Coordinates of C-alpha atoms and ligand atoms in Angstrom, one line a residue:
X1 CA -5.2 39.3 -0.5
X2 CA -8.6 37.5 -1.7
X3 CA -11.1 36.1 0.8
X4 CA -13.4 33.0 0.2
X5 CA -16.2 32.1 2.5
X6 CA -16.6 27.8 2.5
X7 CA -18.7 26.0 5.2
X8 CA -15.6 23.2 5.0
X9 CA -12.3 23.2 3.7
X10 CA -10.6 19.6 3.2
X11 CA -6.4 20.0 2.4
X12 CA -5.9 16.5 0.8
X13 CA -7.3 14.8 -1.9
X14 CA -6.3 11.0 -1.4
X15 CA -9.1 8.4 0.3
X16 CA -9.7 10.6 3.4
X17 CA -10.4 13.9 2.3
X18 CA -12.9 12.4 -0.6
X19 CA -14.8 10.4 1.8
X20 CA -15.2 13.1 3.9
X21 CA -16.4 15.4 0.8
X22 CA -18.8 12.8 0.0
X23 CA -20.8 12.2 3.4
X24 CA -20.9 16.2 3.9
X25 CA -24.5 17.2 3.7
X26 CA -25.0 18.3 0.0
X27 CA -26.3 21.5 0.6
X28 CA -23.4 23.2 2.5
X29 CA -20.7 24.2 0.2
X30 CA -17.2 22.5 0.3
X31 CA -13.6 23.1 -1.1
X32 CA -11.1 20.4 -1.4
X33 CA -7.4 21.6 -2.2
X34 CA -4.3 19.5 -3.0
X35 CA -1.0 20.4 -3.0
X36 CA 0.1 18.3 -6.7
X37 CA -2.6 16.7 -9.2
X38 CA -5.4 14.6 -8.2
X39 CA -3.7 11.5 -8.4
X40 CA -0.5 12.2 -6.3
X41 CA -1.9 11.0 -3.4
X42 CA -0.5 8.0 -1.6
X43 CA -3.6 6.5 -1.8
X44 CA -3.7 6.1 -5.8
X45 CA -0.8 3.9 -4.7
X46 CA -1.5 1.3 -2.9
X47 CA -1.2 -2.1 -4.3
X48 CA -2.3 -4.7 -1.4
X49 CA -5.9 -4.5 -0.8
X50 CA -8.4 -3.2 1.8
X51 CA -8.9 -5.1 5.4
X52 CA -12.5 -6.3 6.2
X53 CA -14.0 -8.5 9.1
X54 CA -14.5 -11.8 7.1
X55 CA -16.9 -13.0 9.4
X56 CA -18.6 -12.5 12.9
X57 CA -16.4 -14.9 13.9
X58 CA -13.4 -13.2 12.9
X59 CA -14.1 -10.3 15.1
X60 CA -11.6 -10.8 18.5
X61 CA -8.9 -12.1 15.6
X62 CA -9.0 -9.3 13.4
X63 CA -8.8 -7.3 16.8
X64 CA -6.2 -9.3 18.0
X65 CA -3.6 -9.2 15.0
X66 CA -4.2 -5.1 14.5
X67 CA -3.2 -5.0 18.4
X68 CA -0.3 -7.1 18.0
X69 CA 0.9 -5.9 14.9
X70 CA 1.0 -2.6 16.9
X71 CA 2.8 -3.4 20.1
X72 CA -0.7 -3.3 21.8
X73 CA -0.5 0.5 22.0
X74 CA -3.3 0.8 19.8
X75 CA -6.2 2.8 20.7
X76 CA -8.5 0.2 21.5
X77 CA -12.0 2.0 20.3
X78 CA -10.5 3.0 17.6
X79 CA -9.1 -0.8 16.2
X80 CA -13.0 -2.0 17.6
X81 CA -14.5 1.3 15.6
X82 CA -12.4 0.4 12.2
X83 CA -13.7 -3.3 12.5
X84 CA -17.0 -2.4 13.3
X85 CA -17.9 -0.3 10.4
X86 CA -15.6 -2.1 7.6
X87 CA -18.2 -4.4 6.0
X88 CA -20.3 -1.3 5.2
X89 CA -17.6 0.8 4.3
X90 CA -17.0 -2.5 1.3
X91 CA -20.3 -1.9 0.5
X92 CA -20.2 1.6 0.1
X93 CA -17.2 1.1 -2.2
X94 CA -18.8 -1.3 -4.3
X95 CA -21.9 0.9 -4.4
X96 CA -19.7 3.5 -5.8
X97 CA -18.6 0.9 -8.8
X98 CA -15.2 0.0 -7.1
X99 CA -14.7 -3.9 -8.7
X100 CA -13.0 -6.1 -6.0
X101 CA -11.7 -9.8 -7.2
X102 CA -14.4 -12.6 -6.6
X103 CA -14.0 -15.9 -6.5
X104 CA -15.5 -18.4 -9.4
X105 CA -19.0 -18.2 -7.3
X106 CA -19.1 -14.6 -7.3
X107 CA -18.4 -14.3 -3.7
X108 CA -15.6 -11.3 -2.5
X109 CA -11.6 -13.1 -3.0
X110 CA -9.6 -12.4 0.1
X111 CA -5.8 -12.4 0.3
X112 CA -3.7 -12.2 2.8
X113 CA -0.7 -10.3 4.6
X114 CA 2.3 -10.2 7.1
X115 CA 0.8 -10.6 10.6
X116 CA -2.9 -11.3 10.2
X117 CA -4.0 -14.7 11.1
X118 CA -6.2 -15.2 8.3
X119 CA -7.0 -13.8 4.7
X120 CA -9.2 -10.6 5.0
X121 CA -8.0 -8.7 2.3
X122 CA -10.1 -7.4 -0.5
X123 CA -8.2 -6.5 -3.5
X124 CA -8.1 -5.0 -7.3
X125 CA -5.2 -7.1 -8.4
X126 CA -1.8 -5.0 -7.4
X127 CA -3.7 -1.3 -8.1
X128 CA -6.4 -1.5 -5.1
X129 CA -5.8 2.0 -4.2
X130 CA -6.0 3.4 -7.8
X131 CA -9.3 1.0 -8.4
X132 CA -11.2 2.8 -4.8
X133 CA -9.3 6.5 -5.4
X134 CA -10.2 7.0 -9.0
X135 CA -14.1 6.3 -8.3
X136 CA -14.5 8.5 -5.3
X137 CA -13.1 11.2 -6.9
X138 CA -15.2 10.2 -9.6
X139 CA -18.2 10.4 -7.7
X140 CA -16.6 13.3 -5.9
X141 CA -16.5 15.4 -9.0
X142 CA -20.2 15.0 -9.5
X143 CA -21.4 16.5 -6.3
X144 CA -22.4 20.2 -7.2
X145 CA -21.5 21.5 -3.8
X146 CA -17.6 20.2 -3.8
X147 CA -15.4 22.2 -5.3
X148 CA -11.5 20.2 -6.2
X149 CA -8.9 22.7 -6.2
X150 CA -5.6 20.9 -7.5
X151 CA -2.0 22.3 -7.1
X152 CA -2.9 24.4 -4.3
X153 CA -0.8 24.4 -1.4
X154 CA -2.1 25.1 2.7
X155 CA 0.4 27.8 3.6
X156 CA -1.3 28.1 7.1
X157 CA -4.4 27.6 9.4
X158 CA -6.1 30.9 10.4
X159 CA -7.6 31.3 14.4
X160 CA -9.5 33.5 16.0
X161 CA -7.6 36.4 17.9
X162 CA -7.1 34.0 21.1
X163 CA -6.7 31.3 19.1
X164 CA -9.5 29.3 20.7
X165 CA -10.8 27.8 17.0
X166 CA -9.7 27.6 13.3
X167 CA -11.4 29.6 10.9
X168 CA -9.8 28.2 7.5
X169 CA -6.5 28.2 6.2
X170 CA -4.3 30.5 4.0
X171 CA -3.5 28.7 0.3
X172 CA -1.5 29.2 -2.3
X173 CA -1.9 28.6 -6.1
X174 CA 1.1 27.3 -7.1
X175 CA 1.3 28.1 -10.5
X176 CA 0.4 31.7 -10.2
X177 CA 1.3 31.7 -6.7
X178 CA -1.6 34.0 -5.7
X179 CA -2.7 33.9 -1.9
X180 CA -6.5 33.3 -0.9
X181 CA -7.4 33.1 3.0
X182 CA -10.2 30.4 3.3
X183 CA -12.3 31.3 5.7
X184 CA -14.5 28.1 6.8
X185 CA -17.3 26.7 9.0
X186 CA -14.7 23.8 9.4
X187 CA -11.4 22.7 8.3
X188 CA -10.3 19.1 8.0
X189 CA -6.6 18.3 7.2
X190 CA -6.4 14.9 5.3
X191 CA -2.5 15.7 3.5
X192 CA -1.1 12.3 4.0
X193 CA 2.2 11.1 5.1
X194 CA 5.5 12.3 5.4
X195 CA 7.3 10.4 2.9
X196 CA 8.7 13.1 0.7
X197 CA 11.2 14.1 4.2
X198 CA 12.8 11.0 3.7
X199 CA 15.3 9.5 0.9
X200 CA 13.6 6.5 0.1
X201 CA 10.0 6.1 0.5
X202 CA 7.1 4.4 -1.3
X203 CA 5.2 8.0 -0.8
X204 CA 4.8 10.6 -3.2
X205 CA 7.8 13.3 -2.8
X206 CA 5.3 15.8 -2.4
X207 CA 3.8 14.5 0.6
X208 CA 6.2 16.1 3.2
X209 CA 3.5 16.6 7.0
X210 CA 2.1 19.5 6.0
X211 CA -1.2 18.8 8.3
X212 CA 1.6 17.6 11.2
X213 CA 3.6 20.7 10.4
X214 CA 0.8 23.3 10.4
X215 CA -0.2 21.6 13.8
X216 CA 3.0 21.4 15.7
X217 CA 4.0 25.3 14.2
X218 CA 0.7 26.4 16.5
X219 CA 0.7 24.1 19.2
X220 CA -2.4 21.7 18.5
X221 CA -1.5 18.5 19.9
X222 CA 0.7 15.8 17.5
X223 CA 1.5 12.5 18.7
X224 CA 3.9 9.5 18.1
X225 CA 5.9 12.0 15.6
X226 CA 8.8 9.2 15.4
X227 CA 6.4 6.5 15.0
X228 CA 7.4 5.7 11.1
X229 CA 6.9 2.3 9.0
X230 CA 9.2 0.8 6.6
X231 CA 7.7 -1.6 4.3
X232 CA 10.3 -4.8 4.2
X233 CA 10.0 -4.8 0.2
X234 CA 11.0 -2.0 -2.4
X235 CA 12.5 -2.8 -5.3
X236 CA 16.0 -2.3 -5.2
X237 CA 17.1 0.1 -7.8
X238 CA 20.3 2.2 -6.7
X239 CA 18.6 5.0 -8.6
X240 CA 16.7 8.1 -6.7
X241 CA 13.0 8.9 -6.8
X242 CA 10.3 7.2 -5.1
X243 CA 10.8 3.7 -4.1
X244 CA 8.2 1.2 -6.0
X245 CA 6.5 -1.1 -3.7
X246 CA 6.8 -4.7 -3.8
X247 CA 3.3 -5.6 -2.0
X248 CA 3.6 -7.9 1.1
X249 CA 0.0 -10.0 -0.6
X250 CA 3.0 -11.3 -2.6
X251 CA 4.5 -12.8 0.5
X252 CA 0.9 -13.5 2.1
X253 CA 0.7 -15.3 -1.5
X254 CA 3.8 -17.8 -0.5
X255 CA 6.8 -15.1 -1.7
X256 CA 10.5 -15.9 -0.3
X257 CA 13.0 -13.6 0.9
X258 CA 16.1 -14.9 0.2
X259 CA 20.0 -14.0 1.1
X260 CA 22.8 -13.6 -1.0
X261 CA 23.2 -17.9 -0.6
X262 CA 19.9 -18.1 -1.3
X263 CA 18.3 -19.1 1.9
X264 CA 15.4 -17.9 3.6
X265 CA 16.1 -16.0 6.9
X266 CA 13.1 -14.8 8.7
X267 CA 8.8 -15.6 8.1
X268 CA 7.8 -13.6 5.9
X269 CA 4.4 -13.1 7.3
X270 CA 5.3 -11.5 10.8
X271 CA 4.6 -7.8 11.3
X272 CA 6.3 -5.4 8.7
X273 CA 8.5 -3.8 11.4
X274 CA 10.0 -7.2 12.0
X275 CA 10.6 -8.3 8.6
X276 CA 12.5 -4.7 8.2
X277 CA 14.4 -5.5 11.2
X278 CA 15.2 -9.0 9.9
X279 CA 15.8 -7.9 6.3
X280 CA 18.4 -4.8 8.0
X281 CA 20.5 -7.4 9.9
X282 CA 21.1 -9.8 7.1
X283 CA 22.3 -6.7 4.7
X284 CA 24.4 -5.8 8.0
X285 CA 26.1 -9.0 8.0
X286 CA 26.2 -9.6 4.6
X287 CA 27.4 -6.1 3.5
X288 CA 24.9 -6.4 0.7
X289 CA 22.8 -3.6 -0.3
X290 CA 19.4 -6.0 -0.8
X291 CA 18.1 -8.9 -0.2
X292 CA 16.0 -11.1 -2.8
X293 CA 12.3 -11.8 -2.8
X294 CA 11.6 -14.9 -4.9
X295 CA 7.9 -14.2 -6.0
X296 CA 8.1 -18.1 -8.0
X297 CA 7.0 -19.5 -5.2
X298 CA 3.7 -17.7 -5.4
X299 CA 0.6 -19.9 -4.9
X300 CA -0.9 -20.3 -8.1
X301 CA 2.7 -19.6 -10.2
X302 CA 2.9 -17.7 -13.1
X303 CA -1.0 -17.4 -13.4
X304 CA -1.3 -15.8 -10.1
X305 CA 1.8 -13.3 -10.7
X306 CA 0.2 -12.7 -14.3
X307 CA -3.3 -11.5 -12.8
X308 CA -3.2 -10.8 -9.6
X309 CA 0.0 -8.9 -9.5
X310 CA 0.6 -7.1 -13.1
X311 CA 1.5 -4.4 -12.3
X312 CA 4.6 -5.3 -9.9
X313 CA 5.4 -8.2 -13.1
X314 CA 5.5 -5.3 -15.7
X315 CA 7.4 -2.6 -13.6
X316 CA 10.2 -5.4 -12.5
X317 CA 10.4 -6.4 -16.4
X318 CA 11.1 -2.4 -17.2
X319 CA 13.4 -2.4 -14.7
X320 CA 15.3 -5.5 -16.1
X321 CA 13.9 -8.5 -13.8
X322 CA 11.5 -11.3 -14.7
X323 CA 9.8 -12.5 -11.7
X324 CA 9.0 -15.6 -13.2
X325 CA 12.0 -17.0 -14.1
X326 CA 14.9 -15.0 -11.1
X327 CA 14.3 -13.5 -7.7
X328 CA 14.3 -9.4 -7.3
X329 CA 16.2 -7.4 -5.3
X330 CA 14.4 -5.8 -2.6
X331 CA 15.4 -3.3 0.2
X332 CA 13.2 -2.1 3.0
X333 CA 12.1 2.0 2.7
X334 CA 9.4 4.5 4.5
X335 CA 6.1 3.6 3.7
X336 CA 3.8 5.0 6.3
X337 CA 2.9 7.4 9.6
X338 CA 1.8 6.2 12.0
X339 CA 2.1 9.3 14.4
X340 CA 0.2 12.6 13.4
X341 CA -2.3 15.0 14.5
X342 CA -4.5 13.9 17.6
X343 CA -7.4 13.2 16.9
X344 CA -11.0 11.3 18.7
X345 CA -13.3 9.0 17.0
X346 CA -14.7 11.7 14.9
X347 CA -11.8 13.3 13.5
X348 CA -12.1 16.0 16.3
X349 CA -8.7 17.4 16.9
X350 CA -7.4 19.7 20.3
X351 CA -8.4 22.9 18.3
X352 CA -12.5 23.2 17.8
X353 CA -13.3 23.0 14.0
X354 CA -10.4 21.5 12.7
X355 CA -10.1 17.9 11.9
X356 CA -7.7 15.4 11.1
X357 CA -8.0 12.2 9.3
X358 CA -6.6 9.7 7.1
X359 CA -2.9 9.1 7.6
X360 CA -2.3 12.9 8.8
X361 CA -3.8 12.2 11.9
X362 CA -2.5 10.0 14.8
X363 CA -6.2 8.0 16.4
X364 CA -4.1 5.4 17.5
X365 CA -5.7 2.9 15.7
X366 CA -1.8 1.6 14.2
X367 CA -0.2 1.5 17.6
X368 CA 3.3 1.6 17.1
X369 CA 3.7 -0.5 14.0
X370 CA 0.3 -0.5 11.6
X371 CA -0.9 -3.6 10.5
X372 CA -0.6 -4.4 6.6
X373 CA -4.2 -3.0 4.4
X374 CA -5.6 -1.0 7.3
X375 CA -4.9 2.4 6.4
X376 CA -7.4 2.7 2.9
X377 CA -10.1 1.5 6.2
X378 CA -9.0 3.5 9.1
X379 CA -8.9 6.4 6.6
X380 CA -12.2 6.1 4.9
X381 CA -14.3 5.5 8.3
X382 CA -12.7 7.6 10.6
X383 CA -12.8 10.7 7.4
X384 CA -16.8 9.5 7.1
X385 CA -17.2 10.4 10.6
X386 CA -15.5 13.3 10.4
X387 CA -17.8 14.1 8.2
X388 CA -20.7 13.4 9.8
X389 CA -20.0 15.2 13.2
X390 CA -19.3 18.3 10.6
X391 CA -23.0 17.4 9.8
X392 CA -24.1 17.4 13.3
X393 CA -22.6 20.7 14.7
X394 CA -22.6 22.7 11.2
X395 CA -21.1 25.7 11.0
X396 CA -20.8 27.8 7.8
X397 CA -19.2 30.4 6.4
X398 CA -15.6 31.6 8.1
X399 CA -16.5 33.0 11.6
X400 CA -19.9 33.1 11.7
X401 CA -21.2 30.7 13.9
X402 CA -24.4 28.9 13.3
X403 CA -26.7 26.6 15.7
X404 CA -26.5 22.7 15.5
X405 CA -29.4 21.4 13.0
X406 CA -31.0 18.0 12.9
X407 CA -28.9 15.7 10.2
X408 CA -31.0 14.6 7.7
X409 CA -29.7 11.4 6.7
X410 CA -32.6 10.3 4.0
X411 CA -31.7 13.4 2.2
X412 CA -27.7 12.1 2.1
X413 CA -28.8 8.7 1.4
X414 CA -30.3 10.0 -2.0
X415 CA -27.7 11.6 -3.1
X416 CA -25.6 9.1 -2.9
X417 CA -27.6 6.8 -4.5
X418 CA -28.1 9.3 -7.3
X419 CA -24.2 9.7 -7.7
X420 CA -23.7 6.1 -7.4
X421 CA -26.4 5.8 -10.6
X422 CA -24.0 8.4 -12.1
X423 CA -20.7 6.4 -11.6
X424 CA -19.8 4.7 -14.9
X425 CA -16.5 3.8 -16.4
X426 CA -15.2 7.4 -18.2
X427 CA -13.0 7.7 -16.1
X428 CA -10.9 4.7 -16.6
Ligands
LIG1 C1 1.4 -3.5 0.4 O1 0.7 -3.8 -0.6 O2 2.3 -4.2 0.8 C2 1.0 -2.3 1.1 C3 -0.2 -2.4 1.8 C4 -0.2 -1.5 3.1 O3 0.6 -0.7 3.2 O4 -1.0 -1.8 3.9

């Protein structure tokens, strides 16, 4: 079997794991691996928008509807943490060329969502995810000490004899099917959600808890394993494959669910796990197998449905519906984890040098029920600090174990500025 030596592995390509490659220091070597092609990440897909704290002010409400939308059993360092470091974290995408809507005076445009009490939503019309992916892995593929290793699949995490650490993992190339055992410094596992294990889901079918898998298989703690979210609106198809998301900022925009006599039957802004529930009784008692969302009473009309949500106008017209003129059918599906690997403020899981992060990881910063446009956040800061405590308490190279080093943070500061220089519009 081959052997490669890597200060840090990263199994996930989506918002986490590229944030995490970017804010390693530049001189220690890193390998990012992903099961499909760079784009099959859940985070390509995300239509909404990106949470922020709008204001100083905004701070105890932002707080306030994250807890709430999570049954209040939320990690509350973790909801402070995520609010704390957001504004930056906008910046930082900007810096990287990410183009979020403004207004007519140039300022940032904010939508809004089920459950939060006030627009704080940055957004790329109805392809956020795609706009913030596609330049980090941009910038991503600059950096000369990441390496991106598509269609390559974790098999297993490797230990020490006693199992007191992680050492790397064992991957697979799955076209030639070829086994390498990565030996690293540090491994962080950023694979995603758990979608694919379910019928209908927003997620991508290949996105089936490998990270929770690997970690329940060899006893590294995993919490809130049934805690799952089902966004209210998918359009309904009848047909099989991944469900396409009709984005709750169309609701936050003034959207109506309807029933079958065309009435509405629950606010459409409360948290998504009510909506579902609401949406899941009226099928019940109407033996119907959707419900409609009426997106023409969208602030703004047609003007608003034409640029701000494009995307969900053109795949409803392929699929036979014109939102401007009839409602759509929608059915609720699995959208999200909120349960996963354990982790601290730092990524850190139960088993020394491996991390978790993004949605693979369980920091309790969702509670019970994750409030709409935090995960792209949560998963950027909570992978950047990752990151940085990689930095901190460096170790290289499989099982060799070398001293802590002073973080040079000038030195990261340039390169970024250097890739961010770099970032123009190829890739698009
Ligand atoms: C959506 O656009 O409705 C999804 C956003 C999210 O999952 O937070």
């Amino acid at each position: 079997m081959k052997r490669e030596y890597i200060d840090t592995l990263i199994v996930g390509a989506g918002v986490a794991g590229m944030n995490c490659a970017l804010h390693l220091p530049g001189e220690r070597q890193a390998l990012v691996i992903c099961k499909g092609g760079l784009k099959e990440s859940d985070s390509f897909l995300a239509q909404g928008g990106i949470c922020v704290l709008h204001d100083k002010g905004d701070e105890q409400s932002y707080f306030e509807d994250t807890m709430r939308a999570g049954h209040y059993e939320n990690n509350p360092d973790t909801v402070r943490c995520m609010i704390r470091h957001s504004r930056e974290t906008i910046d930082e995408l900007i810096g990287y060329g990410v183009r979020f809507e403004r207004t007519e005076s140039g300022e940032l445009a904010y939508t809004r969502e089920g459950a939060h009490s006030r627009p704080r939503i940055v957004f790329h019309a109805d392809c956020t995810g795609k706009e913030i992916s596609s330049h980090l892995l941009y910038a991503v593929k600059k950096l000369p000490n990441v390496r991106l290793m598509p269609h390559t699949t974790m098999v297993d995490l490797l230990f020490d004899e006693g199992k007191t650490q992680c050492l790397g993992a064992l991957v697979r190339d799955n076209r030639t099917g070829e086994l390498t055992a990565v030996l690293a410094g540090n491994t962080v596992l950023a694979t995603g959600g758990v979608g694919g294990l379910f019928r209908h889901s927003t997620n991508f079918r290949i996105l089936t808890g490998d990270g929770v898998g690997v970690a329940l298989e060899h006893g590294i703690a995993v919490d809130h394993p049934d805690y799952v979210q089902f966004h209210p609106t998918t359009l309904y198809t009848g047909r099989r494959g991944r469900s396409f998301l009709i984005s709750e900022s169309v609701r936050g925009e003034g959207a109506q669910l309807l029933n079958a006599a065309g009435e509405r039957f629950v606010d459409e802004l409360l948290p998504r796990d009510v909506v579902t529930a609401a949406i899941r009784r009226e099928m019940r008692r109407e033996g119907s197998k959707f419900v409609r969302l009426d997106l023409r009473t969208v602030a703004g009309g047609r003007e608003t449905l034409l640029h701000h949500f494009p995307g969900i106008v053109e795949r409803c017209r392929e699929e036979g519906y014109d939102v401007l003129s009839e409602p759509i059918p929608v059915v609720p599906a699995q959208h999200y984890f909120m349960g996963g690997v354990r982790s601290d403020l730092s990524g850190r899981t139960t088993m020394p040098h491996l991390y978790a992060v993004g949605e693979t990881c369980c920091n309790g910063v969702h509670g019970r029920n994750r409030l709409a446009s935090n995960s792209l956040l949560e998963a950027l800061i909570f992978a950047r600090r990752a990151a940085d405590d990689i930095a901190k308490g460096a170790r290289a190279e499989g099982d060799a174990v070398i001293p802590a080093r002073e973080y040079d943070k000038k030195q990261e500061k340039a390169r970024h500025a250097l890739v961010t220089k770099e970032v123009d519009r190829e890739h698009e």
